[in-house]
Short mmCIF file of C-alpha atoms and ligand atoms in Angstrom, two decimals:
data_model
loop_
_atom_site.label_atom_id
_atom_site.label_comp_id
_atom_site.label_asym_id
_atom_site.label_seq_id
_atom_site.Cartn_x
_atom_site.Cartn_y
_atom_site.Cartn_z
CA MET A 1 21.74 -24.41 -63.89
CA HIS A 2 21.78 -28.52 -64.58
CA MET A 3 23.69 -29.94 -62.28
CA LYS A 4 23.43 -34.19 -61.91
CA TYR A 5 26.53 -36.28 -60.00
CA LEU A 6 27.14 -35.39 -56.32
CA ASP A 7 30.57 -34.42 -57.87
CA GLU A 8 29.44 -31.81 -59.41
CA TYR A 9 27.92 -30.29 -56.36
CA ARG A 10 31.44 -29.89 -54.82
CA ASP A 11 33.24 -29.18 -58.21
CA PRO A 12 35.73 -26.35 -57.70
CA ASP A 13 35.59 -24.89 -60.94
CA LEU A 14 31.77 -24.77 -60.76
CA ALA A 15 32.10 -23.23 -57.06
CA ALA A 16 34.50 -20.71 -58.48
CA SER A 17 32.50 -19.56 -61.25
CA LEU A 18 28.90 -19.09 -59.24
CA ILE A 19 31.33 -16.86 -56.81
CA ARG A 20 32.47 -14.85 -60.26
CA ARG A 21 28.95 -14.38 -60.99
CA ILE A 22 27.54 -13.67 -57.23
CA GLY A 23 29.87 -10.84 -57.60
CA ASP A 24 29.73 -9.56 -60.69
CA LEU A 25 25.86 -9.56 -60.12
CA SER A 26 25.71 -8.32 -56.59
CA ARG A 27 25.53 -4.66 -56.09
CA LYS A 28 22.92 -4.05 -53.13
CA PRO A 29 23.51 -4.42 -49.60
CA VAL A 30 21.42 -7.37 -48.42
CA ARG A 31 21.23 -9.65 -45.42
CA LEU A 32 19.86 -13.20 -46.16
CA MET A 33 18.63 -15.43 -43.52
CA GLU A 34 19.73 -19.23 -43.85
CA ILE A 35 16.75 -20.66 -41.57
CA CYS A 36 18.36 -24.52 -40.89
CA GLY A 37 21.31 -25.29 -38.61
CA THR A 38 22.35 -28.00 -41.34
CA HIS A 39 22.40 -24.97 -43.77
CA THR A 40 24.51 -22.80 -41.24
CA VAL A 41 26.77 -25.73 -40.38
CA ALA A 42 27.38 -26.53 -44.22
CA ILE A 43 27.68 -22.64 -44.74
CA PHE A 44 30.77 -22.59 -42.12
CA ARG A 45 32.34 -25.74 -43.17
CA HIS A 46 32.68 -25.11 -46.69
CA GLY A 47 33.84 -21.38 -45.76
CA ILE A 48 31.08 -19.80 -47.76
CA ARG A 49 30.87 -16.76 -46.14
CA SER A 50 34.38 -15.82 -46.50
CA VAL A 51 33.85 -16.17 -50.48
CA LEU A 52 30.86 -13.55 -50.73
CA PRO A 53 31.51 -9.71 -51.25
CA GLU A 54 31.39 -7.65 -48.11
CA ASN A 55 27.49 -6.57 -48.84
CA ILE A 56 26.08 -9.73 -48.59
CA VAL A 57 25.31 -10.62 -45.12
CA LEU A 58 24.43 -14.12 -43.81
CA VAL A 59 22.44 -13.86 -40.69
CA SER A 60 21.44 -17.70 -39.14
CA GLY A 61 18.02 -18.34 -37.98
CA PRO A 62 15.89 -20.20 -36.22
CA GLY A 63 15.92 -23.59 -37.66
CA CYS A 64 17.87 -25.61 -34.87
CA PRO A 65 15.23 -28.22 -33.17
CA VAL A 66 17.04 -28.48 -30.03
CA CYS A 67 17.60 -24.55 -29.55
CA VAL A 68 14.17 -23.39 -30.29
CA THR A 69 13.31 -26.03 -27.52
CA ALA A 70 11.58 -23.59 -25.07
CA GLN A 71 13.09 -23.62 -21.37
CA ILE A 72 9.87 -24.32 -20.11
CA ASP A 73 9.44 -27.44 -22.38
CA ILE A 74 12.88 -29.06 -21.30
CA ASP A 75 11.92 -28.24 -17.50
CA ARG A 76 8.77 -30.67 -18.10
CA SER A 77 10.93 -32.86 -19.76
CA ILE A 78 12.87 -32.73 -16.76
CA LYS A 79 9.84 -33.49 -14.52
CA LEU A 80 8.74 -36.20 -16.74
CA ALA A 81 12.41 -38.10 -16.25
CA ARG A 82 11.59 -37.78 -12.62
CA THR A 83 8.27 -39.34 -12.80
CA PRO A 84 8.29 -42.76 -11.32
CA ASP A 85 8.20 -46.06 -14.39
CA VAL A 86 9.11 -43.44 -17.14
CA ILE A 87 11.65 -44.47 -19.50
CA ILE A 88 12.68 -40.88 -21.37
CA THR A 89 13.45 -41.93 -25.36
CA THR A 90 14.72 -38.75 -27.28
CA PHE A 91 17.40 -37.46 -30.28
CA GLY A 92 20.62 -37.19 -28.27
CA ASP A 93 21.41 -33.27 -28.39
CA LEU A 94 18.55 -32.82 -26.11
CA VAL A 95 19.83 -34.83 -23.20
CA ARG A 96 22.19 -32.22 -22.64
CA VAL A 97 20.57 -28.83 -23.07
CA PRO A 98 20.62 -27.29 -19.65
CA GLY A 99 16.93 -26.59 -18.18
CA SER A 100 16.32 -24.59 -14.86
CA GLY A 101 18.58 -26.29 -12.27
CA SER A 102 18.80 -29.40 -14.10
CA SER A 103 19.50 -30.92 -17.36
CA LEU A 104 18.14 -34.94 -18.66
CA ALA A 105 21.86 -35.70 -18.67
CA ARG A 106 21.93 -34.93 -14.76
CA GLU A 107 18.38 -36.54 -14.02
CA LYS A 108 20.24 -40.06 -16.21
CA ALA A 109 23.54 -39.70 -13.80
CA GLU A 110 21.32 -39.49 -11.10
CA GLY A 111 19.34 -42.38 -11.57
CA ALA A 112 16.18 -41.23 -14.36
CA ASP A 113 15.94 -43.92 -17.11
CA VAL A 114 16.80 -41.43 -19.97
CA ARG A 115 17.85 -43.48 -23.30
CA ALA A 116 19.17 -41.61 -26.58
CA VAL A 117 17.59 -43.09 -29.55
CA TYR A 118 18.13 -42.93 -33.22
CA SER A 119 14.68 -43.29 -34.50
CA THR A 120 11.17 -43.59 -33.52
CA PHE A 121 11.00 -46.89 -34.34
CA ASP A 122 13.81 -47.68 -31.26
CA ALA A 123 11.41 -45.83 -29.45
CA LEU A 124 8.77 -48.14 -29.68
CA ASN A 125 11.27 -51.23 -29.22
CA VAL A 126 12.01 -49.72 -26.02
CA ALA A 127 8.14 -49.66 -25.64
CA ARG A 128 7.31 -53.23 -26.42
CA ASN A 129 10.49 -54.53 -24.29
CA ASN A 130 9.31 -52.81 -21.06
CA PRO A 131 5.00 -53.22 -21.05
CA ASP A 132 5.60 -52.26 -17.24
CA ARG A 133 6.70 -49.08 -18.00
CA LYS A 134 5.75 -45.78 -19.45
CA VAL A 135 8.07 -44.73 -22.60
CA VAL A 136 7.60 -41.33 -23.63
CA PHE A 137 9.59 -40.06 -26.62
CA LEU A 138 10.42 -36.10 -26.72
CA GLY A 139 9.31 -35.27 -30.01
CA ILE A 140 11.26 -32.31 -31.53
CA GLY A 141 12.41 -31.26 -34.72
CA PHE A 142 10.56 -29.81 -37.92
CA GLU A 143 8.24 -30.91 -40.80
CA THR A 144 10.88 -33.22 -42.19
CA THR A 145 10.81 -35.62 -38.72
CA ALA A 146 7.15 -35.25 -37.73
CA PRO A 147 5.90 -37.58 -40.33
CA THR A 148 8.02 -40.42 -38.80
CA ILE A 149 6.66 -39.42 -35.44
CA ALA A 150 3.28 -39.77 -37.10
CA ALA A 151 3.97 -43.45 -38.29
CA ALA A 152 5.15 -44.28 -34.98
CA ILE A 153 2.15 -43.08 -33.05
CA ILE A 154 -0.05 -44.87 -35.94
CA ALA A 155 1.98 -48.02 -35.43
CA ALA A 156 1.16 -48.06 -31.87
CA ARG A 157 -2.39 -47.72 -32.20
CA GLU A 158 -2.29 -50.22 -34.10
CA GLU A 159 -0.53 -52.58 -31.90
CA GLY A 160 -2.15 -51.32 -28.95
CA LEU A 161 0.81 -50.33 -27.26
CA LYS A 162 -0.84 -47.82 -24.67
CA ASN A 163 2.56 -47.56 -22.73
CA PHE A 164 3.92 -45.44 -25.83
CA SER A 165 3.65 -41.72 -25.92
CA VAL A 166 5.04 -38.51 -27.39
CA LEU A 167 5.75 -35.44 -26.08
CA SER A 168 5.09 -33.39 -29.28
CA LEU A 169 7.32 -30.29 -29.13
CA HIS A 170 7.58 -30.53 -33.01
CA LYS A 171 7.55 -27.08 -34.98
CA LEU A 172 6.56 -25.50 -38.32
CA LEU A 173 8.92 -23.30 -39.54
CA PRO A 174 6.93 -20.98 -42.12
CA PRO A 175 5.21 -19.42 -39.14
CA ALA A 176 8.49 -18.57 -37.77
CA MET A 177 9.78 -16.98 -40.51
CA GLU A 178 6.52 -14.77 -40.49
CA ALA A 179 7.45 -14.17 -36.77
CA LEU A 180 10.26 -12.92 -37.46
CA LEU A 181 9.53 -10.56 -40.34
CA SER A 182 6.62 -9.14 -38.84
CA GLY A 183 8.64 -8.50 -35.60
CA GLY A 184 10.80 -6.39 -37.72
CA GLU A 185 13.66 -6.41 -35.17
CA THR A 186 16.46 -7.75 -37.80
CA ARG A 187 16.52 -6.83 -41.32
CA ILE A 188 15.78 -9.82 -43.53
CA ASP A 189 16.14 -9.16 -47.29
CA GLY A 190 15.81 -13.11 -48.14
CA PHE A 191 15.50 -16.48 -47.06
CA ILE A 192 17.59 -19.57 -47.75
CA CYS A 193 14.73 -22.41 -47.28
CA PRO A 194 15.65 -25.46 -45.93
CA GLY A 195 15.91 -28.20 -48.66
CA HIS A 196 14.26 -31.18 -46.58
CA VAL A 197 11.74 -29.10 -44.67
CA SER A 198 10.35 -28.36 -48.46
CA VAL A 199 10.68 -31.70 -49.39
CA ILE A 200 7.78 -32.43 -47.25
CA ILE A 201 5.77 -29.34 -47.13
CA GLY A 202 6.89 -27.85 -50.95
CA THR A 203 6.62 -24.00 -51.68
CA GLY A 204 3.19 -22.99 -50.80
CA ALA A 205 3.99 -21.72 -47.28
CA TYR A 206 6.97 -19.78 -48.65
CA GLU A 207 4.52 -18.21 -51.26
CA ALA A 208 2.39 -16.76 -48.43
CA VAL A 209 5.61 -15.14 -47.17
CA VAL A 210 6.36 -13.74 -50.30
CA ARG A 211 3.36 -12.28 -51.10
CA GLU A 212 2.48 -10.63 -47.43
CA TYR A 213 6.20 -9.47 -46.97
CA GLY A 214 7.67 -9.36 -50.26
CA THR A 215 10.91 -11.35 -48.93
CA PRO A 216 11.74 -13.97 -51.78
CA CYS A 217 12.69 -17.61 -50.83
CA VAL A 218 14.81 -19.69 -52.39
CA VAL A 219 14.28 -23.45 -51.80
CA VAL A 220 18.28 -24.84 -51.43
CA GLY A 221 20.27 -28.14 -51.48
CA PHE A 222 23.10 -28.80 -49.17
CA GLU A 223 26.34 -29.32 -50.96
CA PRO A 224 28.33 -26.53 -51.62
CA THR A 225 27.64 -25.64 -55.24
CA ASP A 226 24.24 -26.13 -53.78
CA ILE A 227 23.89 -23.06 -51.61
CA LEU A 228 26.68 -20.99 -54.07
CA ASP A 229 23.62 -21.70 -56.88
CA GLY A 230 20.67 -20.49 -54.14
CA LEU A 231 22.80 -17.67 -53.03
CA TYR A 232 23.38 -16.72 -56.64
CA ARG A 233 19.54 -16.55 -57.49
CA LEU A 234 18.61 -14.74 -54.15
CA ILE A 235 20.88 -12.31 -55.28
CA ARG A 236 19.21 -12.56 -58.84
CA LEU A 237 15.69 -11.63 -57.36
CA LEU A 238 16.61 -9.08 -55.03
CA GLU A 239 18.87 -7.22 -57.57
CA ASN A 240 15.72 -7.15 -60.11
CA ASN A 241 13.18 -6.52 -57.19
CA GLU A 242 11.56 -9.85 -57.78
CA ALA A 243 9.54 -11.08 -55.00
CA LYS A 244 9.28 -15.09 -55.47
CA VAL A 245 9.78 -18.51 -54.52
CA GLU A 246 12.41 -20.48 -56.57
CA ILE A 247 13.65 -24.05 -56.12
CA GLN A 248 17.29 -24.32 -56.34
CA TYR A 249 17.01 -28.35 -54.83
CA GLY A 250 15.12 -29.35 -57.89
CA ARG A 251 16.52 -32.87 -58.01
CA VAL A 252 14.61 -33.34 -54.64
CA VAL A 253 12.24 -31.05 -53.80
CA GLN A 254 8.67 -30.78 -56.01
CA PRO A 255 6.26 -27.53 -55.45
CA GLU A 256 3.69 -29.69 -54.15
CA GLY A 257 6.04 -31.14 -51.55
CA ASN A 258 5.29 -34.92 -50.35
CA VAL A 259 1.53 -35.43 -50.37
CA LYS A 260 1.88 -38.67 -48.71
CA ALA A 261 3.68 -37.35 -45.47
CA VAL A 262 2.10 -34.29 -45.39
CA ARG A 263 -1.54 -36.61 -44.99
CA LEU A 264 0.36 -38.82 -42.76
CA LEU A 265 1.37 -35.94 -39.93
CA GLN A 266 -2.39 -34.54 -40.68
CA THR A 267 -3.74 -37.69 -39.58
CA VAL A 268 -2.30 -37.61 -36.22
CA PHE A 269 -1.40 -33.80 -35.77
CA GLU A 270 -3.25 -30.72 -36.06
CA PRO A 271 -1.39 -27.41 -36.15
CA ALA A 272 -1.21 -25.48 -32.14
CA GLN A 273 0.30 -22.90 -30.63
CA ALA A 274 3.65 -23.38 -29.73
CA ALA A 275 6.61 -21.59 -27.47
CA TRP A 276 9.64 -21.06 -29.16
CA ARG A 277 13.02 -20.12 -27.45
CA GLY A 278 13.81 -16.64 -28.87
CA LEU A 279 10.50 -16.04 -30.22
CA GLY A 280 8.05 -16.97 -27.79
CA VAL A 281 4.54 -18.30 -28.73
CA ILE A 282 3.40 -18.28 -32.32
CA PRO A 283 -0.08 -19.51 -33.19
CA ASP A 284 -0.07 -22.32 -35.25
CA SER A 285 3.53 -22.93 -35.00
CA GLY A 286 3.75 -26.65 -33.50
CA LEU A 287 2.02 -29.90 -34.17
CA LYS A 288 -0.68 -30.82 -31.14
CA ILE A 289 -1.83 -34.62 -31.14
CA ARG A 290 -4.99 -34.99 -31.91
CA ASP A 291 -8.01 -36.33 -29.88
CA ALA A 292 -7.83 -39.77 -31.73
CA PHE A 293 -4.59 -40.02 -30.27
CA SER A 294 -4.70 -39.09 -27.18
CA VAL A 295 -3.51 -42.04 -25.30
CA HIS A 296 -0.20 -41.49 -26.84
CA ASP A 297 -0.30 -37.69 -26.25
CA ALA A 298 2.24 -37.40 -23.15
CA ALA A 299 1.08 -33.80 -22.88
CA ARG A 300 -2.46 -35.32 -21.72
CA THR A 301 -1.31 -38.28 -19.74
CA PHE A 302 1.14 -36.95 -17.58
CA ASP A 303 1.14 -33.85 -14.96
CA LEU A 304 3.50 -31.73 -16.66
CA GLU A 305 2.85 -28.20 -14.65
CA VAL A 306 6.21 -26.58 -14.10
CA PRO A 307 7.26 -22.98 -12.57
CA VAL A 308 7.59 -20.50 -15.53
CA PRO A 309 11.42 -20.71 -15.90
CA GLU A 310 14.07 -18.05 -16.70
CA ASP A 311 16.08 -18.65 -19.72
CA PRO A 312 19.92 -19.49 -18.61
CA LYS A 313 21.13 -16.05 -17.23
CA GLY A 314 23.24 -14.22 -19.81
CA CYS A 315 23.05 -16.49 -22.66
CA ALA A 316 22.11 -14.60 -25.39
CA CYS A 317 20.74 -17.63 -27.42
CA SER A 318 17.51 -16.28 -27.91
CA GLU A 319 18.93 -13.01 -29.84
CA VAL A 320 20.70 -15.54 -32.12
CA ILE A 321 17.98 -17.51 -32.85
CA ARG A 322 16.17 -14.10 -33.79
CA GLY A 323 19.30 -13.14 -35.98
CA VAL A 324 19.50 -10.05 -33.85
CA LYS A 325 23.12 -10.87 -32.66
CA THR A 326 25.83 -13.75 -33.49
CA PRO A 327 27.35 -15.64 -30.97
CA LEU A 328 30.35 -13.59 -30.98
CA ASP A 329 28.17 -10.78 -29.26
CA CYS A 330 27.73 -13.22 -26.10
CA PRO A 331 30.37 -12.50 -23.67
CA PHE A 332 30.24 -16.05 -22.77
CA PHE A 333 31.18 -17.69 -26.41
CA ALA A 334 34.79 -19.65 -25.91
CA SER A 335 35.03 -18.61 -22.56
CA LYS A 336 32.56 -19.44 -19.84
CA CYS A 337 30.30 -21.29 -22.77
CA THR A 338 32.16 -24.23 -24.88
CA PRO A 339 30.73 -27.30 -26.57
CA GLU A 340 31.88 -29.50 -23.33
CA GLU A 341 30.47 -26.97 -21.00
CA PRO A 342 27.30 -25.31 -22.69
CA VAL A 343 25.75 -23.01 -21.12
CA GLY A 344 22.75 -23.01 -23.56
CA PRO A 345 21.24 -24.94 -26.65
CA CYS A 346 23.15 -23.33 -29.14
CA MET A 347 26.31 -24.52 -28.14
CA VAL A 348 24.83 -27.86 -27.46
CA SER A 349 23.41 -28.61 -30.55
CA THR A 350 25.55 -29.79 -33.12
CA GLU A 351 23.46 -27.71 -35.50
CA GLY A 352 23.57 -23.89 -33.39
CA THR A 353 24.48 -21.53 -34.34
CA CYS A 354 27.37 -20.58 -31.58
CA ALA A 355 28.50 -24.45 -32.02
CA ALA A 356 29.26 -24.07 -35.71
CA TYR A 357 30.93 -20.46 -35.04
CA TYR A 358 32.86 -22.28 -32.07
CA LYS A 359 33.83 -25.43 -33.93
CA TYR A 360 34.83 -22.93 -37.35
CA ARG A 361 36.40 -20.32 -35.00
CA VAL A 362 34.81 -17.34 -36.89
FE1 SF4 B 401 24.59 -18.75 -24.85
FE2 SF4 B 401 26.68 -20.05 -24.97
FE3 SF4 B 401 26.00 -19.04 -27.60
FE4 SF4 B 401 26.52 -17.74 -25.09
S1 SF4 B 401 27.76 -18.78 -26.47
S2 SF4 B 401 24.64 -17.35 -26.40
S3 SF4 B 401 26.20 -18.93 -23.72
S4 SF4 B 401 24.79 -20.95 -26.17
#
């Protein structure tokens, strides 16, 4: 299917025809996971779940950066915020995630210097303007954001900005997909793969998932007809018993990805094990700052030892992230836990599954 203009991606006639075609084709009961939080929100916003046949179940996955940040990393960030002369810079949502007994927002209210920034280059500016302070950027996000953070670290080194460092909490999505499949806790028949991550990494990593587990993957855009077209392609693969990677989002994603961005990322980072909320420690699923850039690595320049924490009591975020539970299975949903007073990160982040369920009141 060839689609060109933005209006087309929202064209009701095209959407109706895709819905019809999905209905005509779909026979098997299937559970499809949208990995990424941006898809979760788009699926709810456009009411896509309600137009699918009952045998197609959509499950939300681990692709919300704030949600998968491990509790221990929230606590380490809070410890950093309490360190004298430190300015914490980060993307907004992370500030509100409850850690063990505090949050960055609470630390800020109590006098810590915690600043929300829109880009790493804003964080660099904070470092330039505060040469006597240590500016730490809390780096969260997947393959999409990591290259821009790599660029900021390179800029800091070139400029001799020694008071700028990054706590790299970045994560790579394909290892999490494999962890979900090998865990076998929830059935996933196909993956709706994130368009923006795939712009960077291409499709090679998904090929490995297909080879190893026989689970088809379709790289999908974020407009309503993109998602419907992606679902149609995934259903077609499943009905034909075909396991392969398809790119629905071909106007943006190339199979080889963005070689330049990957090179930038690899210059600064190397794969390392990472702790995920809900999924535990997964080998090679995180990005560690290479030795050559160690001055800019907050994990090496600060003491970040904290006691091993427990996840918030009663919060089912871990199960929600694994697709084992939905927010509706959580007794706190919309009662004790709301976007105004969130108990867990899945309600804090605008990309979180609980926040999406809450906003669109499924
Ligand atoms: Fe956690 Fe709140 Fe979601 Fe329940 S509704 S799983 S408490 S974030």
